[in-house]
XYZ file of C-alpha atoms in Angstrom:
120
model
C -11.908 3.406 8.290
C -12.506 6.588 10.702
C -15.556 5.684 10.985
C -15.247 1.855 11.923
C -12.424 2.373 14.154
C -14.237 4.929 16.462
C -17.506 2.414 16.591
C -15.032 -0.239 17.199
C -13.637 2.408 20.619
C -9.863 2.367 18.179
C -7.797 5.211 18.715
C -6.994 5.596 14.709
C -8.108 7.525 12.142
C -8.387 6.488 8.505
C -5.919 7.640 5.542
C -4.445 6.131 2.291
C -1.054 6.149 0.494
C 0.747 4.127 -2.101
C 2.865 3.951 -4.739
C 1.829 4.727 -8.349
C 2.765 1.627 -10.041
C 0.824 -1.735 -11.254
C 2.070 -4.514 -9.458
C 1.345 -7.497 -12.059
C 3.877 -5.634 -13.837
C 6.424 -6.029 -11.296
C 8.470 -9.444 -10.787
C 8.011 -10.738 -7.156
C 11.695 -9.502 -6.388
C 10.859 -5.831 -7.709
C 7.819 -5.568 -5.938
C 9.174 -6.707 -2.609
C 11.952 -4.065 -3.168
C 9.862 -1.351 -4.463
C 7.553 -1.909 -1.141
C 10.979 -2.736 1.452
C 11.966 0.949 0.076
C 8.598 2.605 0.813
C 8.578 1.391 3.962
C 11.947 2.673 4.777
C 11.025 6.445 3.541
C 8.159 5.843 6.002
C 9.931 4.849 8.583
C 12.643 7.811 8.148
C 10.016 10.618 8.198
C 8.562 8.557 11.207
C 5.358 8.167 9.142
C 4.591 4.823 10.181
C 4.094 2.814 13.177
C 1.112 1.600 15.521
C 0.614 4.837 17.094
C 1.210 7.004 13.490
C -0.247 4.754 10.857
C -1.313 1.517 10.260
C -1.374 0.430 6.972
C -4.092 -2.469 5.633
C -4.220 -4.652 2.446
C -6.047 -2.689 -0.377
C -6.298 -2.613 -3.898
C -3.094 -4.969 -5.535
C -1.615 -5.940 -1.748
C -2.340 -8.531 0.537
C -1.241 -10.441 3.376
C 2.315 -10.416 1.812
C 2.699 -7.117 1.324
C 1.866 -5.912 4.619
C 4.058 -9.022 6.186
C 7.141 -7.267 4.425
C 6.032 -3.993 5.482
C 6.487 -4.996 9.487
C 9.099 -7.339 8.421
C 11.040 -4.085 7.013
C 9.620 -1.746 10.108
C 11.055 -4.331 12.165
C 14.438 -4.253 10.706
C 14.446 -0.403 10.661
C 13.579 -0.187 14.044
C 15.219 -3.484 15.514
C 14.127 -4.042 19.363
C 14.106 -0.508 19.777
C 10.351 -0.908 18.810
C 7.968 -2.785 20.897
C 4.733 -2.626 18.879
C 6.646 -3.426 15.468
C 4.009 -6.374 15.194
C 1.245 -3.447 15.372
C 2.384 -1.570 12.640
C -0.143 -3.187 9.793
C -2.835 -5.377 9.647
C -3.772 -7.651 7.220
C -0.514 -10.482 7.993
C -0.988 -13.957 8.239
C -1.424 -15.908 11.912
C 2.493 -16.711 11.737
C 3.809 -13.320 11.644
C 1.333 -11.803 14.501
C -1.683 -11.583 11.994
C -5.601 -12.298 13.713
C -7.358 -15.531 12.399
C -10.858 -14.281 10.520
C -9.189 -11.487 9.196
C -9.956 -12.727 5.846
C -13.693 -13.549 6.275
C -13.955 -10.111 8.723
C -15.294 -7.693 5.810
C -17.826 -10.073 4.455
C -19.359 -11.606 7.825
C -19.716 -7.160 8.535
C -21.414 -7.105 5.392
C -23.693 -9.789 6.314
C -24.520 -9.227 9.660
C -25.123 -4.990 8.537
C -27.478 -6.466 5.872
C -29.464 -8.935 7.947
C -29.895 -6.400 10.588
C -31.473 -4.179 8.227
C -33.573 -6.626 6.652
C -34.584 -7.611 10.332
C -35.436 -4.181 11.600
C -36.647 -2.289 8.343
């Protein structure tokens, strides 16, 4: 991520975290909890946030994961926040996500690989 966000002109720089569990083990309810509560320890150490870090769907989360992570940032935070709809990316339209975020990764794959193929 370093790497695309500085050709992209972003002012972040890439890291990963998570929890140590397998989420298909989880019921919906215990997963939503489990990730509510991470959030809050986040937010407590003021280890999260669009200017801190931004966290991004990875391996076993997606678009509703990171929706409760800014819905829990936001609730943490209340008004006091601004940016609160900053603080991950990966949400759906409705809860400030971009459209194309799905198809992003794999148009960058194609258009990397046909420009190679073009100018090899």
């Amino acid at each position: 991520m370093t790497i695309k966000n500085t050709i992209a002109g972003l002012p972040y720089g890439g890291a990963k975290g998570g929890i140590k569990i397998d989420p298909r083990s989880l019921s919906k309810a215990e997963l939503e909890r489990v990730t509510r509560n991470y959030t809050t320890a986040m937010c407590k150490k003021s280890s999260l946030g669009a200017s801190v870090d931004v966290p991004g769907p990875d391996i076993g989360t997606g678009v509703r994961e990171m929706t409760w992570i800014k819905d829990q940032y936001q609730t943490f935070y209340g008004h006091r926040d601004l940016n609160y709809a900053g603080v991950t990316t990966g949400k759906d339209v409705i809860h400030h996500g971009i459209r194309g975020r799905e198809e992003s990764t794999g148009l960058g794959v194609y258009y990397c690989t046909r420009y190679i193929l073009n100018n090899a």
